[in-house]
mmCIF file of C-alpha atoms in Angstrom:
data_model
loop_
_atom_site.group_PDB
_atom_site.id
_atom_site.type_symbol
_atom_site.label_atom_id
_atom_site.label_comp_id
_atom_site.label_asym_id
_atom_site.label_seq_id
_atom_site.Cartn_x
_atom_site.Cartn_y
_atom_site.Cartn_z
ATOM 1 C CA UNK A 1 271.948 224.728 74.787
ATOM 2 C CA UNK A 2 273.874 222.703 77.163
ATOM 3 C CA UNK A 3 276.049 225.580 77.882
ATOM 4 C CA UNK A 4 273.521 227.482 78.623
ATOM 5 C CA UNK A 5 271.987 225.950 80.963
ATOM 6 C CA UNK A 6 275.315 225.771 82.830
ATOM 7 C CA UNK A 7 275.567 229.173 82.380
ATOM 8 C CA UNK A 8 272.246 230.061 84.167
ATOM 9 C CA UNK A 9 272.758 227.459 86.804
ATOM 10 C CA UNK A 10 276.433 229.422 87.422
ATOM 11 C CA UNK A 11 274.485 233.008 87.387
ATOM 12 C CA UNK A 12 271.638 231.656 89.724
ATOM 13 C CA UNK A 13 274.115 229.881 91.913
ATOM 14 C CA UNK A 14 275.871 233.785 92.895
ATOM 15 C CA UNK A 15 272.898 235.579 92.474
ATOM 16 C CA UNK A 16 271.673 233.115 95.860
ATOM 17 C CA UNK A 17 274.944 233.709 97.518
ATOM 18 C CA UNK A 18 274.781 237.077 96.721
ATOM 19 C CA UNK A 19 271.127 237.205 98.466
ATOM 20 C CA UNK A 20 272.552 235.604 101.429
ATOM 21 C CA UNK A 21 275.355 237.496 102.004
ATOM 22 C CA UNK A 22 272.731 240.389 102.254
ATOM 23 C CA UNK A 23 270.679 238.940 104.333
ATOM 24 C CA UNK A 24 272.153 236.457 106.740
ATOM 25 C CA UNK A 25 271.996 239.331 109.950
ATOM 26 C CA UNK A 26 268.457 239.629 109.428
ATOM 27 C CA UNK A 27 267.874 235.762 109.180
ATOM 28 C CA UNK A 28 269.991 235.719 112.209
ATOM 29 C CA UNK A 29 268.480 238.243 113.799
ATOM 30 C CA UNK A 30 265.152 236.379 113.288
ATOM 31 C CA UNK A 31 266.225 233.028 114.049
ATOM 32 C CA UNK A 32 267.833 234.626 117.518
ATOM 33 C CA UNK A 33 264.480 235.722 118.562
ATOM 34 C CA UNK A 34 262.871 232.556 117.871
ATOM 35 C CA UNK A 35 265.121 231.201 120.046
ATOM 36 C CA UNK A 36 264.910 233.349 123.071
ATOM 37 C CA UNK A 37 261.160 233.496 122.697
ATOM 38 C CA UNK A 38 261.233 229.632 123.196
ATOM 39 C CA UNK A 39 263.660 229.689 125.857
ATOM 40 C CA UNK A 40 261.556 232.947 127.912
ATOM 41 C CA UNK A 41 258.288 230.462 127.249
ATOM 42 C CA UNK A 42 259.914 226.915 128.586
ATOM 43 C CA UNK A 43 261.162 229.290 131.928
ATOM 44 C CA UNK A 44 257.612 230.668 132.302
ATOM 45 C CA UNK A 45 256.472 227.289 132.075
ATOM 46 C CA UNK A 46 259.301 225.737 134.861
ATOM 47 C CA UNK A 47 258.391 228.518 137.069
ATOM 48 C CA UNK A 48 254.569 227.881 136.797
ATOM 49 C CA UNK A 49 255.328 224.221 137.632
ATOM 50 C CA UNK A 50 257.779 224.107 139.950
ATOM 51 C CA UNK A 51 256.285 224.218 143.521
ATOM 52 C CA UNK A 52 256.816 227.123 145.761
ATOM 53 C CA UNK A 53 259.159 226.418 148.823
ATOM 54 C CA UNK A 54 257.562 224.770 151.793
ATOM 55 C CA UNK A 55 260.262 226.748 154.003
ATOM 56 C CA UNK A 56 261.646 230.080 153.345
ATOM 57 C CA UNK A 57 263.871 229.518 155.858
ATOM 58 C CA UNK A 58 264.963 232.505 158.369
ATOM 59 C CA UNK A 59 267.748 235.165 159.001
ATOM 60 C CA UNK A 60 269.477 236.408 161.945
ATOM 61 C CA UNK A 61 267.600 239.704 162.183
ATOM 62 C CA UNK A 62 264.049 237.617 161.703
ATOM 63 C CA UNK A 63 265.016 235.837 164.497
ATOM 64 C CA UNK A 64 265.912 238.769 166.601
ATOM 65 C CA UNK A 65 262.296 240.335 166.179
ATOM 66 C CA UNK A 66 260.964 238.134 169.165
ATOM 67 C CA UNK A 67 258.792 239.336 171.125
ATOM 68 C CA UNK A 68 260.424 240.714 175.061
ATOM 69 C CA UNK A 69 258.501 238.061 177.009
ATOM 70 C CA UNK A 70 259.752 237.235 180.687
ATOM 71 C CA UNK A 71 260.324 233.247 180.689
ATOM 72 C CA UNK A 72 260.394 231.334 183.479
ATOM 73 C CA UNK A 73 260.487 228.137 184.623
ATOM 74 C CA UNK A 74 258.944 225.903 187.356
ATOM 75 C CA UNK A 75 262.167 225.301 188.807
ATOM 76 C CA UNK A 76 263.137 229.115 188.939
ATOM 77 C CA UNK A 77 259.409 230.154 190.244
ATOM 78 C CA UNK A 78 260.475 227.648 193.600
ATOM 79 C CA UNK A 79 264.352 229.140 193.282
ATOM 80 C CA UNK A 80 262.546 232.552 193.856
ATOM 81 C CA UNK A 81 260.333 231.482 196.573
ATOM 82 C CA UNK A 82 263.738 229.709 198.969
ATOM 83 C CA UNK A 83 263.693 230.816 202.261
ATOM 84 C CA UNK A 84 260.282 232.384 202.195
ATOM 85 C CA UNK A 85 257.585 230.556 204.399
ATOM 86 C CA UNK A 86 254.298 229.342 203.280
ATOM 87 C CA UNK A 87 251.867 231.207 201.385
ATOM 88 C CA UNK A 88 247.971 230.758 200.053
ATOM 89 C CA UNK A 89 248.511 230.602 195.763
ATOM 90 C CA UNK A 90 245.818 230.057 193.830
ATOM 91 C CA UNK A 91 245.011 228.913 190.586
ATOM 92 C CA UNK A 92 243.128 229.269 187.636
ATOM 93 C CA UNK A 93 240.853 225.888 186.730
ATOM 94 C CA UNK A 94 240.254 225.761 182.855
ATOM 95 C CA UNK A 95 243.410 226.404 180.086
ATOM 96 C CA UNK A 96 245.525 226.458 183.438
ATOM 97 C CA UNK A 97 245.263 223.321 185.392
ATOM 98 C CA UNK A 98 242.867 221.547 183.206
ATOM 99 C CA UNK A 99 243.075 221.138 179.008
ATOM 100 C CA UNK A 100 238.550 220.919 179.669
ATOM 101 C CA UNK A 101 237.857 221.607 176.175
ATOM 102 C CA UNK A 102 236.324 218.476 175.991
ATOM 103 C CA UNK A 103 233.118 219.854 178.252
ATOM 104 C CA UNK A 104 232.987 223.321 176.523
ATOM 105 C CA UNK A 105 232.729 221.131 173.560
ATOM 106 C CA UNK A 106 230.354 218.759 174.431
ATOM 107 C CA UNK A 107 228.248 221.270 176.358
ATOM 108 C CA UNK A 108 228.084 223.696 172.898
ATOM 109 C CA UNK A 109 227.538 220.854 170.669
ATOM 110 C CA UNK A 110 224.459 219.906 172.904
ATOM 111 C CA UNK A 111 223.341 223.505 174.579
ATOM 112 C CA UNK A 112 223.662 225.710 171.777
ATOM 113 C CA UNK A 113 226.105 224.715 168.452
ATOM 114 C CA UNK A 114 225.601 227.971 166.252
ATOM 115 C CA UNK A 115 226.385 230.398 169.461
ATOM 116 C CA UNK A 116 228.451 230.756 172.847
ATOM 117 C CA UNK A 117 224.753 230.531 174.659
ATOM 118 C CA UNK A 118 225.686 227.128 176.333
ATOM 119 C CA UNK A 119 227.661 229.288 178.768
ATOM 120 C CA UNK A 120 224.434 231.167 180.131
ATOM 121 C CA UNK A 121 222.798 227.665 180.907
ATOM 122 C CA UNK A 122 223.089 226.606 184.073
ATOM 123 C CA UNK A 123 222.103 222.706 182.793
ATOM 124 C CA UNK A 124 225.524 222.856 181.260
ATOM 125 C CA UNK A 125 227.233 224.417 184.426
ATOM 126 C CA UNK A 126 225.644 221.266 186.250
ATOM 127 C CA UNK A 127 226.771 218.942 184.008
ATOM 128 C CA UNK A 128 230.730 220.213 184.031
ATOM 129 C CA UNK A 129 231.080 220.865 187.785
ATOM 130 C CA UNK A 130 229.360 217.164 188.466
ATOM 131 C CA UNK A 131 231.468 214.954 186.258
ATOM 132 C CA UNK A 132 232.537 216.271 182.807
ATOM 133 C CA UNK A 133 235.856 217.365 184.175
ATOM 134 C CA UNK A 134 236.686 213.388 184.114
ATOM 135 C CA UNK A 135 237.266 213.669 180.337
ATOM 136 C CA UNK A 136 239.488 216.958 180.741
ATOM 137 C CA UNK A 137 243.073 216.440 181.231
ATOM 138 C CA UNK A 138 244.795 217.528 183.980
ATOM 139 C CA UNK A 139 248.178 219.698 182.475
ATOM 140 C CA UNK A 140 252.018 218.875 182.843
ATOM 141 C CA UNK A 141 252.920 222.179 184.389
ATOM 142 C CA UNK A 142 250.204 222.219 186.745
ATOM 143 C CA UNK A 143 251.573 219.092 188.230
ATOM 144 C CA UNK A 144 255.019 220.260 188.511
ATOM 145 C CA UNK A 145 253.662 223.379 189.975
ATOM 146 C CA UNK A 146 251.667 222.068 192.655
ATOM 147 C CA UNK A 147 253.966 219.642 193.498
ATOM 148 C CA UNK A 148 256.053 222.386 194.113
ATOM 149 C CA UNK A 149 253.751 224.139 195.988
ATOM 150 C CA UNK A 150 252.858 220.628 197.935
ATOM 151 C CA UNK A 151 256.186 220.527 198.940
ATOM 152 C CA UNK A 152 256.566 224.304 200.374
ATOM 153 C CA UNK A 153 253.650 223.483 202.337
ATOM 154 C CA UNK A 154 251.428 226.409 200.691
ATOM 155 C CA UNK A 155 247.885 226.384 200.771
ATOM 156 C CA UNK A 156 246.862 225.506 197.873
ATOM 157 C CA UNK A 157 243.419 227.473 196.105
ATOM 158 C CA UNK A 158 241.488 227.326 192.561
ATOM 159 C CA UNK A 159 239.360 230.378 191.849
ATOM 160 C CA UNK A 160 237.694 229.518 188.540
ATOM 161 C CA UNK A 161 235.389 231.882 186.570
ATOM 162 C CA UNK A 162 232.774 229.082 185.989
ATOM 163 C CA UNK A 163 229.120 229.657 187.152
ATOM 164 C CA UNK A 164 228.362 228.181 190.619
ATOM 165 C CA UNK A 165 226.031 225.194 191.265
ATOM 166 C CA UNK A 166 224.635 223.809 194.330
ATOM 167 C CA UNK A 167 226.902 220.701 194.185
ATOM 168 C CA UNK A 168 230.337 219.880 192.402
ATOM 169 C CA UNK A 169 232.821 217.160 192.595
ATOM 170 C CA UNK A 170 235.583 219.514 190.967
ATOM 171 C CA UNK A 171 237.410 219.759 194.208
ATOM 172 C CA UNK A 172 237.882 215.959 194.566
ATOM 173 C CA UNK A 173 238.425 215.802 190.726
ATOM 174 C CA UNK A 174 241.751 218.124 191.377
ATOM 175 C CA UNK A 175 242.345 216.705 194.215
ATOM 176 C CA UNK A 176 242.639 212.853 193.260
ATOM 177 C CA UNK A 177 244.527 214.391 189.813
ATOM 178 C CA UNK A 178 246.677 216.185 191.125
ATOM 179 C CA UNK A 179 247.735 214.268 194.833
ATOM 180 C CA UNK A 180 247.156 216.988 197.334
ATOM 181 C CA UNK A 181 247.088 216.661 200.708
ATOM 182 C CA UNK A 182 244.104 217.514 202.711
ATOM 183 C CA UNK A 183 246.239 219.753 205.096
ATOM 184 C CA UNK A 184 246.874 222.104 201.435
ATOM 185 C CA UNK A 185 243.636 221.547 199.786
ATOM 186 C CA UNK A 186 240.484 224.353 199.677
ATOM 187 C CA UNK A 187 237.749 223.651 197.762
ATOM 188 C CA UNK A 188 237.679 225.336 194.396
ATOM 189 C CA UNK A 189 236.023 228.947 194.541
ATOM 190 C CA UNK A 190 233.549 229.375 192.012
ATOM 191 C CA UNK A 191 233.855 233.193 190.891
ATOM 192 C CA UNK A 192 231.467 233.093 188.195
ATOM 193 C CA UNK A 193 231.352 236.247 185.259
ATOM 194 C CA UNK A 194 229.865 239.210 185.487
ATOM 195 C CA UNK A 195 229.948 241.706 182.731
ATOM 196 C CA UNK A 196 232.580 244.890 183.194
ATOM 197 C CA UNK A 197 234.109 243.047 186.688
ATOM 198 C CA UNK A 198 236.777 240.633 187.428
ATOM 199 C CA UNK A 199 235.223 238.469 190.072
ATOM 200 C CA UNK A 200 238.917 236.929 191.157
ATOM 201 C CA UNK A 201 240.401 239.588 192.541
ATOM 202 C CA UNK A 202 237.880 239.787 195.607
ATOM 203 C CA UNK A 203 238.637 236.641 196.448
ATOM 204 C CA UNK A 204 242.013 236.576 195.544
ATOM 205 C CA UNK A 205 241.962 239.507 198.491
ATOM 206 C CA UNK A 206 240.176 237.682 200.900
ATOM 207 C CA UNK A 207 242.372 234.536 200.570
ATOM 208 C CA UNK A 208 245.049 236.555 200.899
ATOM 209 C CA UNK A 209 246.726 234.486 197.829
ATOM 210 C CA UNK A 210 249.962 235.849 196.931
ATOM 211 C CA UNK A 211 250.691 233.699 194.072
ATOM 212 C CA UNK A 212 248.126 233.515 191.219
ATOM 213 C CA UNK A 213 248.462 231.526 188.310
ATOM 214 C CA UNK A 214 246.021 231.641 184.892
ATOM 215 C CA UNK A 215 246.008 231.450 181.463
ATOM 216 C CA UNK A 216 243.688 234.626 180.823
ATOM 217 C CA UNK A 217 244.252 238.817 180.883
ATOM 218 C CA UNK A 218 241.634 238.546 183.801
ATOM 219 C CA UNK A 219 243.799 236.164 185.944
ATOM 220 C CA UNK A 220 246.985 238.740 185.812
ATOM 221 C CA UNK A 221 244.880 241.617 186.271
ATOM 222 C CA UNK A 222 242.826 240.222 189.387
ATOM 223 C CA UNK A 223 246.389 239.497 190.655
ATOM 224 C CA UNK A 224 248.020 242.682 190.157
ATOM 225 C CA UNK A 225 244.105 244.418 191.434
ATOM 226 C CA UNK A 226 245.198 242.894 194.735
ATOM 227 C CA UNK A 227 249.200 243.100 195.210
ATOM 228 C CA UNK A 228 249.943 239.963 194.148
ATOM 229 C CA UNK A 229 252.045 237.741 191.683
ATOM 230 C CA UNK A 230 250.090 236.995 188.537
ATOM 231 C CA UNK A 231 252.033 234.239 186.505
ATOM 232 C CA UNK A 232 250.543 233.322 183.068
ATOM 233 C CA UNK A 233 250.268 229.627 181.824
ATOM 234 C CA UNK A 234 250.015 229.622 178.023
ATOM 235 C CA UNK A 235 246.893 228.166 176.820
ATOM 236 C CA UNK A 236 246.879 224.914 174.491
ATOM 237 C CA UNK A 237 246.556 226.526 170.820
ATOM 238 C CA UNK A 238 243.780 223.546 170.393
ATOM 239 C CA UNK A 239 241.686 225.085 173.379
ATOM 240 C CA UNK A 240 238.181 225.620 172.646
ATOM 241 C CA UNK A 241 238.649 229.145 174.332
ATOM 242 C CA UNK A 242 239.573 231.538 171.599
ATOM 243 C CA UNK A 243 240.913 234.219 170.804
ATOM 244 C CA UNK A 244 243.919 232.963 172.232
ATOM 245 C CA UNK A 245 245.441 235.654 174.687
ATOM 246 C CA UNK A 246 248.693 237.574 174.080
ATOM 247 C CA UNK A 247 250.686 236.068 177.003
ATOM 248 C CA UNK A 248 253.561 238.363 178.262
ATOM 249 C CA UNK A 249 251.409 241.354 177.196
ATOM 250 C CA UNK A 250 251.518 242.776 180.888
ATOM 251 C CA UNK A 251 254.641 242.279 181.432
ATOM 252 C CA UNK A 252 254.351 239.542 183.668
ATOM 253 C CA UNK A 253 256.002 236.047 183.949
ATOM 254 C CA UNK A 254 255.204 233.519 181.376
ATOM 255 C CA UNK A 255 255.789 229.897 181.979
ATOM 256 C CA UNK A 256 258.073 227.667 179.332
ATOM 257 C CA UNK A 257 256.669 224.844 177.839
ATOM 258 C CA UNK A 258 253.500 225.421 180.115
ATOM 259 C CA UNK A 259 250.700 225.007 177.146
ATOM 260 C CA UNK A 260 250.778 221.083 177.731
#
């Protein structure tokens, strides 16, 4: 009996070794794919949970596509002005020499908050050109500009497209923010906006202004309408004014650094 029983165990003991031997590939086969399932799963996992890159950093040739925009600079607008004697230049008011966003706000928030109506009122036109421009403030490059300007003893204009009211303490408002002498101060021109015409370029003629500087397609155009140089400030990407224009789209000179 006993020998049996070892002889059983010894015939059971090759008849498993015999099995395995036959089929260890497919048992590694099968434990292979286990394994690269698992693997395949804990990477679709790590992707899923790791966080995509806040930068995707750059490349020569993505830097290259910049648009062809003429640059300038304050000092190289005066450099191109040396020897010539003075001139009438005018300016834009609002986006140019003024961040007024502040009043546009104010005025749409209280005049008309679901549409642009507010700017067909002339309440609100009474309340910006008599005292809201004391919470707008006055731009960087303006000052450098008219200081310029100041110093070339040019005669100094703002022709703003803002609707005209019987009384306005804009004038003094630039005047007192800005430090200009009487002798180079006008009072501002209030163009107003009429629908298909740009109202500047009249008076842009009549002034004779051969500098004109604006933050809007309408203040290059009325330039160019009327022979003169239209240099674009960029407007402050925060400006209540939107869209924001495509500066340099014209061709003309854009101001560095000039949105502040």
């Amino acid at each position: 009996m006993v020998r049996w029983f070892f002889q059983q165990t010894h015939n059971n003991k090759f008849q498993l070794t015999d099995y395995l031997g036959k089929n260890m590939r497919k048992i590694t086969q099968a434990l292979s794919a286990v394994c690269l399932l698992f693997a395949l799963n804990s990477s679709a996992v790590a992707l899923a949970s790791s966080p995509s890159p806040l930068n995707p950093g750059t490349n020569v040739a993505k830097l290259a596509e910049q648009a062809p925009i003429h640059w300038v600079s304050v000092a190289q607008i005066e450099n191109s002005l040396a020897g010539r004697p003075p001139m009438a230049v005018g300016f834009d008011i609002d986006d140019t020499v003024l961040f007024s966003s502040p009043g546009f706000w104010r005025g749409k928030k209280t005049f008309s908050p679901e549409s642009e109506d507010y700017l067909k009122n002339p309440v609100f036109w009474e309340k910006m050109n008599n005292g809201w421009d004391e919470f707008s403030i006055p731009k960087e490059v303006a000052r450098q500009l008219i200081d310029m300007h100041v110093r070339r003893g040019d005669a100094i204009f703002f022709v703003t497209g803002r609707s005209p009211t019987k009384t306005e303490t804009v004038s003094k408002t630039l005047a007192d923010n800005f430090h200009i002498p009487a002798t180079n101060m006008n009072p501002v021109i209030f163009a107003g906006d009429k629908p298909g015409q740009n109202t500047k370029s009249q008076w842009l003629q009549d002034k004779n202004i051969r500098i004109f500087y604006g933050d809007s397609d309408n203040d290059i155009t009325a330039a160019r309408d009327v022979g003169a140089r239209g240099i674009r400030i960029l407007r402050a990407s925060n400006s209540t004014y939107k869209p924001l224009p495509q500066a340099g789209a014209f061709g003309e000179e854009v101001i560095v650094n000039s949105e502040y």
